[in-house]
Amino acid sequence: MSQNLKNAAIAALLTAVLVTPIIGLQLQRQNFELTLIPHWDKVVLASAAVFLIQLLHPYLFRNGRTAIRLPAWPQLQPRQQRIGMLVLLAIGFAWPFFGSRGAVDLATLALIYVVLGLGLNIVVGFAGLLDLGYVGFYAIGGYTYALLYNYFGFGFWESLPVAAAMAALAGFLLGFPVLRLRGDYLAIVTLGFGEIIRLMLNNMTELTGGPDGISGIPKPTVFGIEMTRRASTEGGTTFHELLGLSYQSQHMVIYMYLLALILAVFTWFVSNRLIRMPIGRAWEALREDEIACRSLGLNPTAVKLSAFTLGATFAGLAGSFFAARQGLVNPESFTFIESALILAVVVLGGMGSQLGVVLAAILITVLPEIARGLAEYRMLIFGLVMVLMMIWRPQGLLPATRPQVELPT
Amino acid sequence: MADFLPQFTQQLINGLSLGAIYALIAIGYTMVYGIIGMINFAHGEIYMIGAYVSLVTLTALGAQSGVPLPIVLGAALLVSVVVTAGYGFAVERFAYRPLRGGPRLVPLISAIGMSILLQNYVALGQGARDVSVPQLIAGGIDIQMGEGYSVVLPYSRLAIICVTVVLMVALTLFIQYSRMGRACRACAQDMGMSNLLGIDTNRVISFTFMLGAILAAVGGMLIGLSVGRLSPFIGFIAGLKAFTAAVLGGIGSIPGAMLGGIVLGLAETFAAGYMPSQYKDVVAFSLLVLVLLFWPTGLLGKSRLEKV
C-alpha cells in the first residue's frame, strides 16, 4: 500500500511538472508582447486525476493488463453475425421513414464511413497490409467525379464507374512497386503517397481549383430524372412532377441515404463473398505467414495487389458519392486525419470483422454528434480512445472469429 | 551566372540548418526503431512540445528584461530538455509499454492515437493558432561575394548547425563509450539476450525515448528561435520528414539518421529554390518513396534477412 502511494505521488508530481508549461501557463499576446496567464486550478486537477488513477491502478488491473471488463459483445458465431447483419439492414431501410432530416443526413455520412471501413478492411483486415494513405484513393474518387462534371459535364451515374476505375488504377499503379516492402515501410510509403496526392490536388490550381476545390457538383438523378425543384434543361421533367408529389427537399436527403445504403450493402456483400473465394483465402493465408505461402506457390505480389486494388476501388466509389453529397470537394477533406479515422474504424471494429467494422463506423460518426457540447475535446478524446482501445482491447469491439489450431511446441 | 555563388551559399546554409533539425528529430525515430522495432509516430509531437516549453520558459523569464541573454537561453534550453524528456518517458510508459510483445500493428496504431492526443492537448492548452517567437538571436554575418553581391548568414541558423554538430559528437561518444550507451547497443542487437545478461531492458527503452525527446526538444527550441513562429501542428509534417530522413539514412543506424537529415534538408531547400516552392513537400515525400523502392535499407542501413 505504501509502495502504491509512493508511485501515485511520483506520477502526480511528474504530471504537475509536465502539464505546467502546456496547460498551466497559457501564452497570451498583449500589446505586442507575450505574457503568461496561469491556470493553476487545471494543473492541480490533472495531478489529482493522475494520482487517483495511479492509486486505484492495481485494483482496476488486478491480474495483468486485460483484467478490466469493458462492455463487450460476446464472441458471435457466424450464424449470429448474419442475424445481426440482417437486423442492422432492417433498421437501415426503415430509418429514413422515421428519422428526422438531420438524423437521415448523419446516417448517410455514417454509411460513407461504412463503405470506407469495409474497403479498408479488405486491405488491412483481410490481407494484413497497413495502408495509411487510403484517403488518397477516396480523394481520387471524389475528384474524378468533380473534374468529369466540371470539364465534360458527366453526371453522377456516368462518373461512378469511372471514379471506381480511376481509384483502382491508382491503387494498382501505386501498389505495384510498394507492395514488396515489409509492414512498417509499407505503412510509411502509403502515407507518403496519400500526402503527395493531397499536395498535388492542392497545388495544381489550374486543374483542380487549388485549396478552394471544385464546387457546384450536382446530386445524382433517378434514372435520368432530376430531383430538383425545376428541371435544369428546357422541357425536362423532375421527380416530383413525374410522381405528382409536391416538391420537398427531404426527398433528396432520403434518396441520397438510400443510395448510400445500397452502396454499403453492395460493399459488404462483395467483400463478404470475396473472403470466401480462393483469393480471399489467399489474402488471409498471406497475412498469417508470407514465407509459407510463397513456398506453397502463391504469388505474394499478385495476391497483395488484388487486395490493394479492390480496397482502392471501394474508396473511389465512396469518394464520388461523397462529392455528390457535399456538392464540393477540396483537399481539406482528404487529410491524414481522415485516413487515421478510417483506420480507427477498422481497428476499433476488429480487423477482419465486417459486422464490427460496420458498428464502429456508426459509432465513430454518431458519438461526436451526441457529444457536441464537448466539441473542442472531440479529437483529444478520439486519440485517447485509440490508445486505450489498444491497451485494453487490441482485438477490437467484435473480433473476427478465425478457426485456428495451435501446434504443440 | 554571377549570382549563382551567393544564392548557392545561402541555400547551402538554409539546407544545412534545416537538415540539422531533421537529423536531431530523426535520431529519436531511429534509436527507438533500432531497439524495439516500432515507429514512434508521436515523436514529431514531442518535438513540437519541446518548442512550446522553451517558448513558455523564455516568456516566463522575461526575455526582454535585464537578465543576460545567454543565461535566459540556457535556462530555457534546460527546462525544455527536462520537461520534454519527461514527456518522452510518460508517452512510452502510458501508451507503448503495456503493448509490448503484442502484434506489430497494435503499437503503431497506439502511436497514431498518441500523436492525435498530444496535438490536440497542446491546441487546447495553448490555442490552435500560430504564436510568434521573439527574435532573440537577431542579425547575422554579412559576407561580400564581390560584384556587389552579399550573403547574410543569420546567427540563428549558424547556431542550429553548431549546436547540432556538438550534440552529434556528444551522442556518438556517449553511445560508444558510456555504460548506458553500451547497453543501448546491446539491446539493439538482441533484446532477449541482453535481458538474460542482466541489463534492465525496460530502463534502456525508457532511456532511449528520453534521449530522443531531449534531442527533439533542442531541435524544437532552435527552430522556434530561427523561424519565429509556432503552432501545435508543426510536429506532424516535421515528424514525417524526420522519419523520411531516418529511412533515407537506414533506419536503426544513428550516423545514418544524421546523414539522412542533412541530405533531405539540402534536397528540399534546393528543390524549393529552383522549383515552385509549394512543391517542396512533394519533393520530400517523393524522395521517401523512391528511396524505399530502390534502396529499402537506406544509405547506411544493414539489410536484415527474414528467418523462418
XYZ file of C-alpha atoms in Angstrom, chain B residues 4 29 33 55 87 141 162 169 201-202 213 241 263 265-266 270 279 286:
18
model
C 24.938 31.752 -58.732
C 12.974 7.671 -34.578
C 13.154 1.634 -34.136
C 8.857 29.447 -25.580
C 7.042 13.654 -21.971
C 27.247 37.618 -40.699
C 26.867 24.464 -34.343
C 29.630 14.369 -31.423
C 15.821 -3.553 -20.764
C 12.839 -1.537 -19.567
C 12.939 13.562 -26.721
C 10.081 14.376 -42.777
C 20.595 15.028 -47.391
C 17.323 19.190 -45.795
C 19.592 20.035 -48.715
C 17.489 23.295 -53.323
C 6.240 21.545 -54.258
C 8.783 11.548 -53.415
